[in-house]
């Protein structure tokens, strides 16, 4: 089995090939994040303490922390987790992938460990040299932590720089852009943003008050219009009623006065109640033609009386009664001008 040992303090890393199976068997049943003595791997690691960080089996499946088994299992993984690379998936996608458990076993081919405690002897290529950091911290707080700075110190003076030299060109220095750096310009921008936010808030509040006043005014106008409409309807109804009353009074004045009906006796009536007496019917005026008919027979009677006595000696035969009754009617016909 190959043991990949890394030293974070020195910034180095080296792979050791251990062929003794008896020494490797002593690591079985240990888990990721556990520590063990370096003497287990050999005498050259005496006094060292190593911490297990991971490993791979013979098929290349990586060990996953939290999977408490010494075999391989299939789990539903999200992008970025161990066993599922993020660039292979779409956003929000999950896939089922095979991962190795976190318990050590004989199926491992590589075991990754880090040095937590150094021994007396230096390991060649691991602890006998120190590799400087190629890139320093980029964030302002981490730079302060690395150099033990305060907030009053200028972080820009402590940024790690490196020189780059190319053939035929002048050497130049490169340094990272400090992130989360607070400068007077950033403070001014922050104050400006806050002032803009306060100004917008005051403007929106003022516009809201104006809008509320407008709505209240419109509501009051609607109420006033409804009230005026109601009053107009009531006024029109009242005018109609007064017009009807005046019309009735005018009819009563134009009509002739009717005779008063007889008042009933005050005492209680003993017999059955009598119906009210009907008013006498008005006598319709007779036409002038009938009056002319009546005057003509009277004149004829007077003429008969003044006739000579000859008629008495030889009286004529009397006409039948029907002819006598019809004769005066013919003479009594009025002329057209008399009507």
mmCIF file of C-alpha atoms in Angstrom:
data_model
loop_
_atom_site.group_PDB
_atom_site.id
_atom_site.type_symbol
_atom_site.label_atom_id
_atom_site.label_comp_id
_atom_site.label_asym_id
_atom_site.label_seq_id
_atom_site.Cartn_x
_atom_site.Cartn_y
_atom_site.Cartn_z
ATOM 1 C CA UNK A 1 0.000 0.000 0.000
ATOM 2 C CA UNK A 2 1.143 3.533 -0.771
ATOM 3 C CA UNK A 3 1.125 6.097 2.033
ATOM 4 C CA UNK A 4 0.887 9.729 0.901
ATOM 5 C CA UNK A 5 2.290 11.885 3.712
ATOM 6 C CA UNK A 6 1.948 15.699 3.692
ATOM 7 C CA UNK A 7 3.456 18.281 6.065
ATOM 8 C CA UNK A 8 1.370 21.484 6.168
ATOM 9 C CA UNK A 9 4.034 23.312 8.215
ATOM 10 C CA UNK A 10 6.815 22.718 5.695
ATOM 11 C CA UNK A 11 4.559 22.781 2.651
ATOM 12 C CA UNK A 12 5.917 19.449 1.400
ATOM 13 C CA UNK A 13 4.481 16.101 0.364
ATOM 14 C CA UNK A 14 5.966 12.648 -0.279
ATOM 15 C CA UNK A 15 4.709 9.145 -1.093
ATOM 16 C CA UNK A 16 6.101 6.100 0.762
ATOM 17 C CA UNK A 17 5.539 2.543 -0.493
ATOM 18 C CA UNK A 18 5.093 0.071 2.366
ATOM 19 C CA UNK A 19 5.121 -3.599 1.374
ATOM 20 C CA UNK A 20 4.965 -5.200 4.812
ATOM 21 C CA UNK A 21 1.369 -6.473 5.100
ATOM 22 C CA UNK A 22 1.689 -7.090 8.865
ATOM 23 C CA UNK A 23 2.309 -3.379 9.497
ATOM 24 C CA UNK A 24 -0.600 -2.378 7.236
ATOM 25 C CA UNK A 25 -2.971 -4.856 8.952
ATOM 26 C CA UNK A 26 -2.555 -2.859 12.177
ATOM 27 C CA UNK A 27 -4.304 0.070 10.433
ATOM 28 C CA UNK A 28 -7.426 -1.948 9.569
ATOM 29 C CA UNK A 29 -10.725 -0.902 11.247
ATOM 30 C CA UNK A 30 -9.434 2.647 11.737
ATOM 31 C CA UNK A 31 -11.534 5.511 10.356
ATOM 32 C CA UNK A 32 -10.969 8.789 8.565
ATOM 33 C CA UNK A 33 -9.881 11.649 10.909
ATOM 34 C CA UNK A 34 -8.325 9.231 13.421
ATOM 35 C CA UNK A 35 -4.695 9.569 14.492
ATOM 36 C CA UNK A 36 -2.130 6.799 14.872
ATOM 37 C CA UNK A 37 1.541 6.447 15.832
ATOM 38 C CA UNK A 38 4.135 6.506 13.054
ATOM 39 C CA UNK A 39 5.995 3.484 14.497
ATOM 40 C CA UNK A 40 3.240 1.292 13.015
ATOM 41 C CA UNK A 41 4.561 2.044 9.521
ATOM 42 C CA UNK A 42 8.286 1.618 10.381
ATOM 43 C CA UNK A 43 11.164 2.647 12.597
ATOM 44 C CA UNK A 44 11.977 5.693 10.449
ATOM 45 C CA UNK A 45 8.657 7.250 11.514
ATOM 46 C CA UNK A 46 9.415 6.883 15.231
ATOM 47 C CA UNK A 47 8.059 9.811 17.252
ATOM 48 C CA UNK A 48 5.719 11.004 14.439
ATOM 49 C CA UNK A 49 1.953 11.186 14.694
ATOM 50 C CA UNK A 50 -0.173 10.964 11.582
ATOM 51 C CA UNK A 51 -3.823 11.796 10.924
ATOM 52 C CA UNK A 52 -5.882 9.944 8.281
ATOM 53 C CA UNK A 53 -7.487 12.309 5.767
ATOM 54 C CA UNK A 54 -8.732 9.888 3.092
ATOM 55 C CA UNK A 55 -7.765 7.341 0.495
ATOM 56 C CA UNK A 56 -8.771 5.345 -2.566
ATOM 57 C CA UNK A 57 -9.516 1.708 -3.251
ATOM 58 C CA UNK A 58 -7.941 -0.358 -6.029
ATOM 59 C CA UNK A 59 -10.663 0.702 -8.505
ATOM 60 C CA UNK A 60 -10.097 4.425 -7.763
ATOM 61 C CA UNK A 61 -13.239 5.208 -5.701
ATOM 62 C CA UNK A 62 -12.526 7.762 -2.968
ATOM 63 C CA UNK A 63 -13.292 7.299 0.715
ATOM 64 C CA UNK A 64 -16.186 9.413 2.054
ATOM 65 C CA UNK A 65 -16.430 10.589 5.630
ATOM 66 C CA UNK A 66 -19.605 9.506 7.421
ATOM 67 C CA UNK A 67 -20.159 6.291 5.430
ATOM 68 C CA UNK A 68 -19.481 3.761 8.178
ATOM 69 C CA UNK A 69 -18.549 0.757 6.100
ATOM 70 C CA UNK A 70 -15.397 -0.853 4.688
ATOM 71 C CA UNK A 71 -17.014 -1.556 1.306
ATOM 72 C CA UNK A 72 -18.414 0.423 -1.589
ATOM 73 C CA UNK A 73 -21.987 1.854 -1.652
ATOM 74 C CA UNK A 74 -24.104 3.901 -4.083
ATOM 75 C CA UNK A 75 -25.400 7.193 -2.712
ATOM 76 C CA UNK A 76 -27.475 10.056 -4.126
ATOM 77 C CA UNK A 77 -24.961 12.923 -4.225
ATOM 78 C CA UNK A 78 -25.224 16.637 -4.944
ATOM 79 C CA UNK A 79 -22.705 18.466 -7.174
ATOM 80 C CA UNK A 80 -19.451 19.246 -5.330
ATOM 81 C CA UNK A 81 -19.549 16.338 -2.886
ATOM 82 C CA UNK A 82 -16.839 13.695 -2.829
ATOM 83 C CA UNK A 83 -17.533 11.286 -5.680
ATOM 84 C CA UNK A 84 -19.516 13.716 -7.859
ATOM 85 C CA UNK A 85 -17.773 16.579 -9.622
ATOM 86 C CA UNK A 86 -19.804 19.766 -9.914
ATOM 87 C CA UNK A 87 -18.926 20.500 -13.541
ATOM 88 C CA UNK A 88 -20.591 17.259 -14.619
ATOM 89 C CA UNK A 89 -24.049 18.250 -13.345
ATOM 90 C CA UNK A 90 -26.652 20.868 -14.047
ATOM 91 C CA UNK A 91 -27.862 23.263 -11.383
ATOM 92 C CA UNK A 92 -29.974 21.453 -8.817
ATOM 93 C CA UNK A 93 -29.232 18.015 -10.257
ATOM 94 C CA UNK A 94 -28.387 15.004 -8.059
ATOM 95 C CA UNK A 95 -26.947 11.697 -9.181
ATOM 96 C CA UNK A 96 -26.359 8.283 -7.658
ATOM 97 C CA UNK A 97 -22.644 7.567 -7.420
ATOM 98 C CA UNK A 98 -20.446 4.835 -5.922
ATOM 99 C CA UNK A 99 -18.248 5.838 -2.966
ATOM 100 C CA UNK A 100 -15.957 3.953 -0.599
ATOM 101 C CA UNK A 101 -16.711 3.835 3.124
ATOM 102 C CA UNK A 102 -14.555 5.634 5.709
ATOM 103 C CA UNK A 103 -13.307 2.469 7.462
ATOM 104 C CA UNK A 104 -9.857 1.170 6.386
ATOM 105 C CA UNK A 105 -9.613 -2.262 4.794
ATOM 106 C CA UNK A 106 -7.451 -4.498 2.557
ATOM 107 C CA UNK A 107 -9.027 -3.156 -0.662
ATOM 108 C CA UNK A 108 -7.274 0.249 -0.377
ATOM 109 C CA UNK A 109 -4.431 1.146 -2.694
ATOM 110 C CA UNK A 110 -3.549 4.671 -1.405
ATOM 111 C CA UNK A 111 -3.882 6.169 2.076
ATOM 112 C CA UNK A 112 -3.598 9.947 2.619
ATOM 113 C CA UNK A 113 -2.236 11.222 5.948
ATOM 114 C CA UNK A 114 -0.820 14.489 7.341
ATOM 115 C CA UNK A 115 1.876 15.097 9.958
ATOM 116 C CA UNK A 116 0.444 16.408 13.215
ATOM 117 C CA UNK A 117 3.578 15.796 15.337
ATOM 118 C CA UNK A 118 7.199 15.557 14.193
ATOM 119 C CA UNK A 119 9.735 13.049 15.530
ATOM 120 C CA UNK A 120 13.398 13.386 16.334
ATOM 121 C CA UNK A 121 14.704 12.332 12.938
ATOM 122 C CA UNK A 122 14.053 14.370 9.803
ATOM 123 C CA UNK A 123 12.419 12.619 6.895
ATOM 124 C CA UNK A 124 14.205 13.165 3.623
ATOM 125 C CA UNK A 125 12.163 15.243 1.212
ATOM 126 C CA UNK A 126 9.413 15.843 3.776
ATOM 127 C CA UNK A 127 10.571 17.593 6.924
ATOM 128 C CA UNK A 128 14.169 18.437 6.048
ATOM 129 C CA UNK A 129 13.209 21.417 3.876
ATOM 130 C CA UNK A 130 10.582 24.169 3.726
ATOM 131 C CA UNK A 131 8.824 25.225 0.561
ATOM 132 C CA UNK A 132 7.653 28.839 0.687
ATOM 133 C CA UNK A 133 4.127 29.682 -0.227
ATOM 134 C CA UNK A 134 3.808 30.732 -3.825
ATOM 135 C CA UNK A 135 0.704 32.814 -3.148
ATOM 136 C CA UNK A 136 -0.139 34.568 0.071
ATOM 137 C CA UNK A 137 -3.523 35.287 1.610
ATOM 138 C CA UNK A 138 -5.819 37.546 -0.375
ATOM 139 C CA UNK A 139 -8.460 38.581 2.158
ATOM 140 C CA UNK A 140 -7.679 41.514 4.438
ATOM 141 C CA UNK A 141 -8.618 39.714 7.656
ATOM 142 C CA UNK A 142 -6.411 36.727 6.796
ATOM 143 C CA UNK A 143 -3.465 38.998 6.049
ATOM 144 C CA UNK A 144 -3.942 40.659 9.466
ATOM 145 C CA UNK A 145 -4.099 37.237 11.096
ATOM 146 C CA UNK A 146 -0.924 36.060 9.329
ATOM 147 C CA UNK A 147 1.132 39.097 10.352
ATOM 148 C CA UNK A 148 -0.701 39.785 13.662
ATOM 149 C CA UNK A 149 -1.819 43.260 12.578
ATOM 150 C CA UNK A 150 -4.363 45.635 14.075
ATOM 151 C CA UNK A 151 -7.104 47.596 12.321
ATOM 152 C CA UNK A 152 -4.946 50.733 12.348
ATOM 153 C CA UNK A 153 -2.151 49.043 10.311
ATOM 154 C CA UNK A 154 -2.152 49.342 6.538
ATOM 155 C CA UNK A 155 -2.729 45.878 5.094
ATOM 156 C CA UNK A 156 -1.498 46.883 1.618
ATOM 157 C CA UNK A 157 2.113 47.010 2.848
ATOM 158 C CA UNK A 158 2.067 43.360 3.976
ATOM 159 C CA UNK A 159 0.768 41.712 0.808
ATOM 160 C CA UNK A 160 2.992 38.908 -0.484
ATOM 161 C CA UNK A 161 4.470 39.814 -3.870
ATOM 162 C CA UNK A 162 6.384 37.713 -6.372
ATOM 163 C CA UNK A 163 8.647 38.697 -9.249
ATOM 164 C CA UNK A 164 8.008 37.430 -12.759
ATOM 165 C CA UNK A 165 10.854 37.553 -15.263
ATOM 166 C CA UNK A 166 10.617 36.572 -18.922
ATOM 167 C CA UNK A 167 13.241 36.448 -21.641
ATOM 168 C CA UNK A 168 13.758 39.779 -23.323
ATOM 169 C CA UNK A 169 11.479 41.618 -20.866
ATOM 170 C CA UNK A 170 11.987 43.534 -17.647
ATOM 171 C CA UNK A 171 11.144 41.759 -14.398
ATOM 172 C CA UNK A 172 7.873 42.798 -12.801
ATOM 173 C CA UNK A 173 6.105 42.067 -9.526
ATOM 174 C CA UNK A 174 2.703 40.541 -9.083
ATOM 175 C CA UNK A 175 0.469 40.862 -6.045
ATOM 176 C CA UNK A 176 -3.123 39.812 -5.366
ATOM 177 C CA UNK A 177 -5.980 42.267 -5.171
ATOM 178 C CA UNK A 178 -6.954 42.560 -1.523
ATOM 179 C CA UNK A 179 -10.549 41.605 -0.877
ATOM 180 C CA UNK A 180 -12.787 43.186 1.796
ATOM 181 C CA UNK A 181 -10.383 46.076 2.209
ATOM 182 C CA UNK A 182 -11.900 49.073 3.997
ATOM 183 C CA UNK A 183 -10.618 52.407 2.669
ATOM 184 C CA UNK A 184 -11.910 56.006 2.931
ATOM 185 C CA UNK A 185 -13.430 55.627 -0.535
ATOM 186 C CA UNK A 186 -15.382 52.532 0.507
ATOM 187 C CA UNK A 187 -16.619 54.344 3.613
ATOM 188 C CA UNK A 188 -17.707 57.308 1.476
ATOM 189 C CA UNK A 189 -19.527 54.966 -0.904
ATOM 190 C CA UNK A 190 -21.226 53.323 2.031
ATOM 191 C CA UNK A 191 -22.377 56.683 3.417
ATOM 192 C CA UNK A 192 -23.592 57.738 -0.038
ATOM 193 C CA UNK A 193 -25.599 54.539 -0.440
ATOM 194 C CA UNK A 194 -27.208 55.025 2.956
ATOM 195 C CA UNK A 195 -28.043 58.657 2.137
ATOM 196 C CA UNK A 196 -29.623 57.596 -1.173
ATOM 197 C CA UNK A 197 -31.660 54.917 0.568
ATOM 198 C CA UNK A 198 -32.880 57.430 3.178
ATOM 199 C CA UNK A 199 -33.723 59.945 0.429
ATOM 200 C CA UNK A 200 -35.693 57.341 -1.538
ATOM 201 C CA UNK A 201 -37.511 56.278 1.592
ATOM 202 C CA UNK A 202 -38.502 59.876 2.409
ATOM 203 C CA UNK A 203 -39.610 60.450 -1.184
ATOM 204 C CA UNK A 204 -41.702 57.304 -1.252
ATOM 205 C CA UNK A 205 -43.248 58.246 2.109
ATOM 206 C CA UNK A 206 -44.143 61.693 0.798
ATOM 207 C CA UNK A 207 -45.632 60.260 -2.400
ATOM 208 C CA UNK A 208 -47.592 57.753 -0.352
ATOM 209 C CA UNK A 209 -49.053 60.512 1.845
ATOM 210 C CA UNK A 210 -50.026 62.514 -1.265
ATOM 211 C CA UNK A 211 -51.647 59.458 -2.779
ATOM 212 C CA UNK A 212 -53.568 58.754 0.427
ATOM 213 C CA UNK A 213 -54.802 62.378 0.493
ATOM 214 C CA UNK A 214 -55.893 62.088 -3.151
ATOM 215 C CA UNK A 215 -57.788 58.882 -2.438
ATOM 216 C CA UNK A 216 -59.451 60.453 0.617
ATOM 217 C CA UNK A 217 -60.465 63.476 -1.448
ATOM 218 C CA UNK A 218 -61.900 61.313 -4.212
ATOM 219 C CA UNK A 219 -63.850 59.267 -1.687
ATOM 220 C CA UNK A 220 -65.278 62.406 -0.112
ATOM 221 C CA UNK A 221 -66.276 63.705 -3.572
ATOM 222 C CA UNK A 222 -68.034 60.422 -4.334
ATOM 223 C CA UNK A 223 -69.907 60.638 -1.015
ATOM 224 C CA UNK A 224 -70.893 64.250 -1.709
ATOM 225 C CA UNK A 225 -72.116 63.355 -5.216
ATOM 226 C CA UNK A 226 -74.229 60.515 -3.854
ATOM 227 C CA UNK A 227 -75.673 62.790 -1.178
ATOM 228 C CA UNK A 228 -76.451 65.531 -3.739
ATOM 229 C CA UNK A 229 -78.084 62.971 -6.043
ATOM 230 C CA UNK A 230 -80.214 61.666 -3.180
ATOM 231 C CA UNK A 231 -81.287 65.198 -2.225
ATOM 232 C CA UNK A 232 -82.166 65.978 -5.855
ATOM 233 C CA UNK A 233 -84.339 62.873 -6.066
ATOM 234 C CA UNK A 234 -86.109 63.794 -2.827
ATOM 235 C CA UNK A 235 -86.654 67.362 -4.106
ATOM 236 C CA UNK A 236 -88.148 66.098 -7.381
ATOM 237 C CA UNK A 237 -90.473 63.734 -5.516
ATOM 238 C CA UNK A 238 -91.576 66.559 -3.248
ATOM 239 C CA UNK A 239 -92.246 68.814 -6.222
ATOM 240 C CA UNK A 240 -94.335 66.094 -7.875
ATOM 241 C CA UNK A 241 -96.383 65.664 -4.708
ATOM 242 C CA UNK A 242 -96.984 69.419 -4.446
ATOM 243 C CA UNK A 243 -98.021 69.564 -8.125
ATOM 244 C CA UNK A 244 -100.505 66.736 -7.596
ATOM 245 C CA UNK A 245 -101.954 68.510 -4.542
ATOM 246 C CA UNK A 246 -102.340 71.783 -6.462
ATOM 247 C CA UNK A 247 -104.031 69.986 -9.375
ATOM 248 C CA UNK A 248 -106.576 68.392 -7.022
ATOM 249 C CA UNK A 249 -107.322 71.773 -5.406
ATOM 250 C CA UNK A 250 -107.862 73.383 -8.852
ATOM 251 C CA UNK A 251 -110.325 70.587 -9.838
ATOM 252 C CA UNK A 252 -112.287 71.092 -6.639
ATOM 253 C CA UNK A 253 -112.559 74.855 -7.262
ATOM 254 C CA UNK A 254 -113.729 74.381 -10.889
ATOM 255 C CA UNK A 255 -116.442 71.790 -10.021
ATOM 256 C CA UNK A 256 -119.986 73.118 -8.841
ATOM 257 C CA UNK A 257 -120.707 72.785 -5.135
ATOM 258 C CA UNK A 258 -122.525 69.518 -4.411
ATOM 259 C CA UNK A 259 -125.562 69.471 -2.078
ATOM 260 C CA UNK A 260 -124.888 68.377 1.402
ATOM 261 C CA UNK A 261 -126.270 64.947 2.244
ATOM 262 C CA UNK A 262 -128.698 64.697 5.162
ATOM 263 C CA UNK A 263 -126.971 64.147 8.416
ATOM 264 C CA UNK A 264 -127.901 60.911 10.168
ATOM 265 C CA UNK A 265 -129.551 61.084 13.576
ATOM 266 C CA UNK A 266 -127.270 61.231 16.533
ATOM 267 C CA UNK A 267 -129.114 58.521 18.418
ATOM 268 C CA UNK A 268 -128.534 54.876 17.695
ATOM 269 C CA UNK A 269 -130.729 53.523 14.894
ATOM 270 C CA UNK A 270 -133.149 50.866 16.070
ATOM 271 C CA UNK A 271 -134.135 49.437 12.710
ATOM 272 C CA UNK A 272 -131.967 48.429 9.801
ATOM 273 C CA UNK A 273 -129.774 51.174 8.370
ATOM 274 C CA UNK A 274 -131.412 53.002 5.489
ATOM 275 C CA UNK A 275 -129.606 53.655 2.278
ATOM 276 C CA UNK A 276 -128.784 57.346 1.659
ATOM 277 C CA UNK A 277 -131.330 59.173 -0.465
ATOM 278 C CA UNK A 278 -130.339 59.672 -4.048
ATOM 279 C CA UNK A 279 -129.952 63.254 -5.251
ATOM 280 C CA UNK A 280 -132.790 64.366 -7.629
ATOM 281 C CA UNK A 281 -131.851 64.092 -11.240
ATOM 282 C CA UNK A 282 -131.426 67.385 -13.034
ATOM 283 C CA UNK A 283 -134.193 68.273 -15.456
ATOM 284 C CA UNK A 284 -132.787 68.367 -18.919
ATOM 285 C CA UNK A 285 -133.988 71.419 -20.897
ATOM 286 C CA UNK A 286 -136.510 70.523 -23.644
ATOM 287 C CA UNK A 287 -135.661 71.407 -27.206
ATOM 288 C CA UNK A 288 -137.299 74.383 -28.858
ATOM 289 C CA UNK A 289 -138.833 72.234 -31.584
ATOM 290 C CA UNK A 290 -141.213 70.549 -29.092
ATOM 291 C CA UNK A 291 -142.280 73.931 -27.762
ATOM 292 C CA UNK A 292 -143.175 75.053 -31.322
ATOM 293 C CA UNK A 293 -145.224 71.835 -31.795
ATOM 294 C CA UNK A 294 -147.302 72.615 -28.700
ATOM 295 C CA UNK A 295 -147.987 76.266 -29.775
ATOM 296 C CA UNK A 296 -149.382 75.350 -33.218
ATOM 297 C CA UNK A 297 -152.293 73.127 -32.001
ATOM 298 C CA UNK A 298 -153.333 75.909 -29.632
ATOM 299 C CA UNK A 299 -153.633 78.387 -32.549
ATOM 300 C CA UNK A 300 -155.632 75.874 -34.609
ATOM 301 C CA UNK A 301 -158.169 75.447 -31.777
ATOM 302 C CA UNK A 302 -158.700 79.213 -31.607
ATOM 303 C CA UNK A 303 -159.249 79.405 -35.396
ATOM 304 C CA UNK A 304 -161.886 76.651 -35.225
ATOM 305 C CA UNK A 305 -163.838 78.533 -32.623
ATOM 306 C CA UNK A 306 -163.933 81.708 -34.829
ATOM 307 C CA UNK A 307 -165.254 79.901 -37.954
ATOM 308 C CA UNK A 308 -168.876 80.730 -39.208
ATOM 309 C CA UNK A 309 -171.907 78.653 -38.244
ATOM 310 C CA UNK A 310 -172.115 77.014 -41.685
ATOM 311 C CA UNK A 311 -169.941 74.362 -40.576
ATOM 312 C CA UNK A 312 -172.356 73.534 -37.796
ATOM 313 C CA UNK A 313 -175.269 72.973 -40.292
ATOM 314 C CA UNK A 314 -173.305 70.571 -42.439
ATOM 315 C CA UNK A 315 -170.782 68.852 -40.318
ATOM 316 C CA UNK A 316 -168.154 66.806 -42.114
ATOM 317 C CA UNK A 317 -167.481 63.226 -41.420
ATOM 318 C CA UNK A 318 -165.064 62.711 -38.555
ATOM 319 C CA UNK A 319 -161.645 61.350 -39.508
ATOM 320 C CA UNK A 320 -160.430 58.256 -37.873
ATOM 321 C CA UNK A 321 -158.546 58.658 -34.624
ATOM 322 C CA UNK A 322 -155.259 57.554 -36.128
ATOM 323 C CA UNK A 323 -155.346 60.274 -38.814
ATOM 324 C CA UNK A 324 -156.254 62.923 -36.220
ATOM 325 C CA UNK A 325 -153.302 62.003 -34.088
ATOM 326 C CA UNK A 326 -150.935 62.029 -37.074
ATOM 327 C CA UNK A 327 -152.194 65.367 -38.587
ATOM 328 C CA UNK A 328 -150.861 67.782 -35.989
ATOM 329 C CA UNK A 329 -147.438 65.998 -36.005
ATOM 330 C CA UNK A 330 -146.906 66.826 -39.678
ATOM 331 C CA UNK A 331 -147.753 70.474 -39.158
ATOM 332 C CA UNK A 332 -145.468 70.653 -36.130
ATOM 333 C CA UNK A 333 -142.265 69.924 -38.054
ATOM 334 C CA UNK A 334 -139.879 72.822 -37.339
ATOM 335 C CA UNK A 335 -138.090 74.632 -40.107
ATOM 336 C CA UNK A 336 -134.398 74.391 -40.652
ATOM 337 C CA UNK A 337 -133.874 78.023 -39.634
ATOM 338 C CA UNK A 338 -135.828 77.630 -36.396
ATOM 339 C CA UNK A 339 -133.320 75.161 -34.860
#
